[in-house]
CSV table of C-alpha atoms in Angstrom, one decimal:
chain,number,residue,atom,x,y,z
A,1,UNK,CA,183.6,111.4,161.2
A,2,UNK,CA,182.8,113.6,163.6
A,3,UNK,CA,180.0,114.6,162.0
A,4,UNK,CA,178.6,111.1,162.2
A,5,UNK,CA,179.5,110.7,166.0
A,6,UNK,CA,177.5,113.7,166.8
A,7,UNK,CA,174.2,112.7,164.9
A,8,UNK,CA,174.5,109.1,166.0
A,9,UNK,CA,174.6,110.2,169.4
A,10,UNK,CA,170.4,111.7,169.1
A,11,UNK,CA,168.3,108.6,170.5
A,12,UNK,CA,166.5,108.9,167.5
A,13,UNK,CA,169.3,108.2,165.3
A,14,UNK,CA,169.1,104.6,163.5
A,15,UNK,CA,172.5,103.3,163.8
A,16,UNK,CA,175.2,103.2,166.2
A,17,UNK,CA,179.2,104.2,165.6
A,18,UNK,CA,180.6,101.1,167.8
A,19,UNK,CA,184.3,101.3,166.6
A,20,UNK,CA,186.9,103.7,164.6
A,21,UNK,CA,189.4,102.3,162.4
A,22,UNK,CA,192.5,103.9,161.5
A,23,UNK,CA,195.4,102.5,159.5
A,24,UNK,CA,197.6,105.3,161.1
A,25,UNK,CA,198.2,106.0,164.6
A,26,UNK,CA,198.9,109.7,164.6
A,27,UNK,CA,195.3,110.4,162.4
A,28,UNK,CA,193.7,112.9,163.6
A,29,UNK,CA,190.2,110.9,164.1
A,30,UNK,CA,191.5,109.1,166.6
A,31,UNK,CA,191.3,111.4,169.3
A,32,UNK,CA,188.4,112.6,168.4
A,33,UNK,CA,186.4,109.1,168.6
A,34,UNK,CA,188.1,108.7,172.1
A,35,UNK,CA,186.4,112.4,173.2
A,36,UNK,CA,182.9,111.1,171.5
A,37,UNK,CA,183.4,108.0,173.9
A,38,UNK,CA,184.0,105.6,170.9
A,39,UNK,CA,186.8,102.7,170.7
A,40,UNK,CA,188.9,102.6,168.6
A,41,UNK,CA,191.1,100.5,166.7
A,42,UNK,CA,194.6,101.0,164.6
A,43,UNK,CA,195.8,98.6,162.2
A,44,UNK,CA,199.2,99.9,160.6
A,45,UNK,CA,198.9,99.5,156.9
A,46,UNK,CA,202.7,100.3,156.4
A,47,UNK,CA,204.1,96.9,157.8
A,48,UNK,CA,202.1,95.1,155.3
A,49,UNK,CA,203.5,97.0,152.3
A,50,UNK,CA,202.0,96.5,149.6
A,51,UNK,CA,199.7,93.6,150.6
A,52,UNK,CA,196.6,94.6,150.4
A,53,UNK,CA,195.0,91.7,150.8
A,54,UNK,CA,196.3,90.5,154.2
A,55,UNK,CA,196.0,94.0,155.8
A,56,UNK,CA,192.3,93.2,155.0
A,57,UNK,CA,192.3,90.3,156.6
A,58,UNK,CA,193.1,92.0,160.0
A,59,UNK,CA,190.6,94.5,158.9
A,60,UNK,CA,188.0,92.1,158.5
A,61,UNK,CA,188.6,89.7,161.4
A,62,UNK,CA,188.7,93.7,163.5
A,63,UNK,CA,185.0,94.2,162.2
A,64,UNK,CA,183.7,90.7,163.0
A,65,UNK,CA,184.8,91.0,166.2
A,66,UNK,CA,183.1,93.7,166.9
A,67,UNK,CA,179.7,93.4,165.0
A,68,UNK,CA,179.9,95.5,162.1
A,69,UNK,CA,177.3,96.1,159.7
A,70,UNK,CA,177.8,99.7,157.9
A,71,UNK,CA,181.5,100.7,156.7
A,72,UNK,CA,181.5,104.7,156.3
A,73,UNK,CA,184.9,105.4,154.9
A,74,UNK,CA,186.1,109.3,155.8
A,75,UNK,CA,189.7,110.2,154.6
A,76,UNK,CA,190.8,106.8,154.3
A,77,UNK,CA,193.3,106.6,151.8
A,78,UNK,CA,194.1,103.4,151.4
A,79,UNK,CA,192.9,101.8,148.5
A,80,UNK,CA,191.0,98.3,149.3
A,81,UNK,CA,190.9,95.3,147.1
A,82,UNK,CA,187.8,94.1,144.6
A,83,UNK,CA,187.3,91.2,146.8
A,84,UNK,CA,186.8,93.2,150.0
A,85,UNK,CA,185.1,95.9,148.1
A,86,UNK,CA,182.8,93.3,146.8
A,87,UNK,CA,182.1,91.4,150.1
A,88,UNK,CA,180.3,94.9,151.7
A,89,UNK,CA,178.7,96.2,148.6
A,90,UNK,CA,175.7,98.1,150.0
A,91,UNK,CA,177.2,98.4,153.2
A,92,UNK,CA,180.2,100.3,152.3
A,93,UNK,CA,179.6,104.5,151.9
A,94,UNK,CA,182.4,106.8,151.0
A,95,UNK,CA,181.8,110.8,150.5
A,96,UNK,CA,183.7,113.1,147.6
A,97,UNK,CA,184.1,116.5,147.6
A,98,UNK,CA,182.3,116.7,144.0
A,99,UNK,CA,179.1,116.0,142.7
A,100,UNK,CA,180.1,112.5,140.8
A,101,UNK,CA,180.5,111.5,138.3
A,102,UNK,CA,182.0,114.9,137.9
A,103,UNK,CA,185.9,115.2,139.0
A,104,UNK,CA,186.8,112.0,140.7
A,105,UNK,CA,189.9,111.1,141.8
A,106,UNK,CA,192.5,113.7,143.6
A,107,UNK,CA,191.9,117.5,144.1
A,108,UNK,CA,188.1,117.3,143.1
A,109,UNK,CA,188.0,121.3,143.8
A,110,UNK,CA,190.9,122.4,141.7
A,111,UNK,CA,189.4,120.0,139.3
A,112,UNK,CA,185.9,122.0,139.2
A,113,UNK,CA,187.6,125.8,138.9
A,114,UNK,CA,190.3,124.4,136.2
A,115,UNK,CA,186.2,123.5,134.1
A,116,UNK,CA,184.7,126.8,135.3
A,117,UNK,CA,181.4,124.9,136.6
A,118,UNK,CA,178.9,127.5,138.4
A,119,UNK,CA,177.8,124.5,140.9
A,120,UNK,CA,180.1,122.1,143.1
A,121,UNK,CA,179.1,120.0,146.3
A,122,UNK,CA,179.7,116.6,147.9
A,123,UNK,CA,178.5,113.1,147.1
A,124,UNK,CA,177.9,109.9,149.4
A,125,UNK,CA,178.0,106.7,147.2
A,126,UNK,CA,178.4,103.3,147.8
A,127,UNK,CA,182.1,102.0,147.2
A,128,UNK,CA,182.3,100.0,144.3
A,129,UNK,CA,185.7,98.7,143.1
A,130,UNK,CA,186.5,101.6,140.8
A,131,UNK,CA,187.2,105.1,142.4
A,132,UNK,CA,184.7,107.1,143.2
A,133,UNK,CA,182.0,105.6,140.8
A,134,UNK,CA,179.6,104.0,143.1
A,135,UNK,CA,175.9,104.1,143.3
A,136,UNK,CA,174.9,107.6,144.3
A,137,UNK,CA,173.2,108.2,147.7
A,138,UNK,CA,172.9,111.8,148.2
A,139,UNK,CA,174.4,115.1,147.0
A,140,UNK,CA,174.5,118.4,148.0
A,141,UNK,CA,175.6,121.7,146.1
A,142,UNK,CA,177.0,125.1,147.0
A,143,UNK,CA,177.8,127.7,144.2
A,144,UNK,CA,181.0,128.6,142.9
A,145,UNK,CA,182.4,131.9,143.3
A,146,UNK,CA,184.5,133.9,140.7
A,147,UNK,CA,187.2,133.9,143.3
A,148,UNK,CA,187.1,130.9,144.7
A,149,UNK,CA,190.6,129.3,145.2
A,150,UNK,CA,190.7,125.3,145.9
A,151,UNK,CA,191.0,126.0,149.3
A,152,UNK,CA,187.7,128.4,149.6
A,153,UNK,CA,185.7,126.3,147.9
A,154,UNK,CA,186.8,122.6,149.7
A,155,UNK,CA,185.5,125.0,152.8
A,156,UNK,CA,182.0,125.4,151.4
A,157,UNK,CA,182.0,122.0,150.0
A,158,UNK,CA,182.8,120.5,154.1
A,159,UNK,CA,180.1,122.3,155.6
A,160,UNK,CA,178.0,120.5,152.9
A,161,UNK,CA,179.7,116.9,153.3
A,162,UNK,CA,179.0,117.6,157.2
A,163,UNK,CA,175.5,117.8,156.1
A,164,UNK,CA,174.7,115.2,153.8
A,165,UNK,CA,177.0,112.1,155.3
A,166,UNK,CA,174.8,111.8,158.0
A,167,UNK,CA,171.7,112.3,156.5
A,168,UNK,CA,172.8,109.7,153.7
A,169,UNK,CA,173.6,107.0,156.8
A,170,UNK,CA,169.9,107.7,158.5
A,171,UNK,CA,168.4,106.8,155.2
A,172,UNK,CA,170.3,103.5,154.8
A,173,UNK,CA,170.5,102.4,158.8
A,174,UNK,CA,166.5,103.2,158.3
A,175,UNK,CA,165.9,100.8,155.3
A,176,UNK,CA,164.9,103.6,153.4
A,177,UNK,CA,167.8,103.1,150.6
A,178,UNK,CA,166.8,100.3,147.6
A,179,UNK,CA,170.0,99.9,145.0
A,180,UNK,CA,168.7,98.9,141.8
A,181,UNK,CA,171.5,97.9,139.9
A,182,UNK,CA,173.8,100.8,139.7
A,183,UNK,CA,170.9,102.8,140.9
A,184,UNK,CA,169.9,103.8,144.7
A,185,UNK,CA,166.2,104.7,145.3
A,186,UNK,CA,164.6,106.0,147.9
A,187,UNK,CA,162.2,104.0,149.6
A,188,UNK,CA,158.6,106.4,149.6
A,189,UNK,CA,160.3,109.2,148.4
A,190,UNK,CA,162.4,112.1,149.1
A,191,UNK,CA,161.8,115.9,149.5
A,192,UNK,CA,164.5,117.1,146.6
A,193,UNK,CA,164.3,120.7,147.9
A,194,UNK,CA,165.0,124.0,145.8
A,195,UNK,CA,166.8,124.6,142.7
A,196,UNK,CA,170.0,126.0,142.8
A,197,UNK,CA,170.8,128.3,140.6
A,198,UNK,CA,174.3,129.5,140.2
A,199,UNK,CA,175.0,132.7,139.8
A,200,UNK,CA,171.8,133.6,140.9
A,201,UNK,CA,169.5,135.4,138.6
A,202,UNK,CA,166.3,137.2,138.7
């Protein structure tokens, strides 16, 4: 999130963070939309129990209110219902810490060393109604190291989400995002960069 406050904030940046949403007041976000100047908002999830659908309709009425046209989920836990899921399809971006459809789901990182993959990295997709299976906007990769533990490797992987979750929200707040069924193009192209190669050879 913070990562998205601070690109936002360039003048040449296409969209504009105009309210935080937490469904827990002691998250840690919180305080750090306040410092970036943005308002924020806390809608306890607990009280609601589990009724998922009427905690949405707070959210909902929360983000008419205020204008919303992007959701970008970031360590929201909480998991939302088809119907809402459906009603912001294409306007709803989540990021994993795994380069889907590889290890969805919980400990993505422990799930890449228990496989012995050479290559890990984040993912921003569009949220769909199943976990973590949404149409793919952008990835990035970082290698993994023979002694990588969970924890080293989620390290490498946030620099990486840090990266990419902005760059995926320019392309879309641009226009520059086309889904084609479960497909996202980029409109006029992208520059796909280098290959990785992991471990490196000669």
């Amino acid at each position: 999130m913070a990562a998205l406050i601070g690109a936002a904030s360039a003048s040449d940046f296409p969209a504009e963070i105009v309210l935080v949403v937490s469904n827990r007041a002691d998250a840690g976000g919180l305080e750090k939309a306040i410092a970036g100047g943005i308002p924020t908002l806390t809608i306890e999830s607990r009280p609601f129990g589990k009724d998922r659908a009427a905690f949405e309709a707070v959210l909902q009425s929360a983000l008419d209110r205020h204008g919303i046209e992007l959701i970008c989920l970031g360590g929201f836990m909480r998991l939302f219902t088809a119907e809402f899921v459906q009603r912001w399809y294409g306007r709803m971006l989540n990021i994993h810490p795994s380069l889907l459809p590889s290890f969805p789901g919980l400990e993505p990182q422990a799930q890449a060393l228990r496989a012995g993959v050479k290559i890990s990295g984040a993912t921003v997709h569009f949220v769909i109604p199943e976990t973590d299976a949404g149409p793919i906007l952008m990835q990035g990769a970082v290698a993994v190291r023979d002694d990588d533990t969970p924890e080293t490797l989620a390290a490498r992987i946030l620099a990486i989400e840090h990266r990419i979750y902005p760059a995926a929200l320019r392309l879309l707040a641009a226009g520059q995002i086309r889904l084609e069924g479960d497909l996202c193009r980029t409109v006029g192209g992208a520059d796909c960069g280098d290959t990785l190669v992991s471990p490196a050879v000669k």
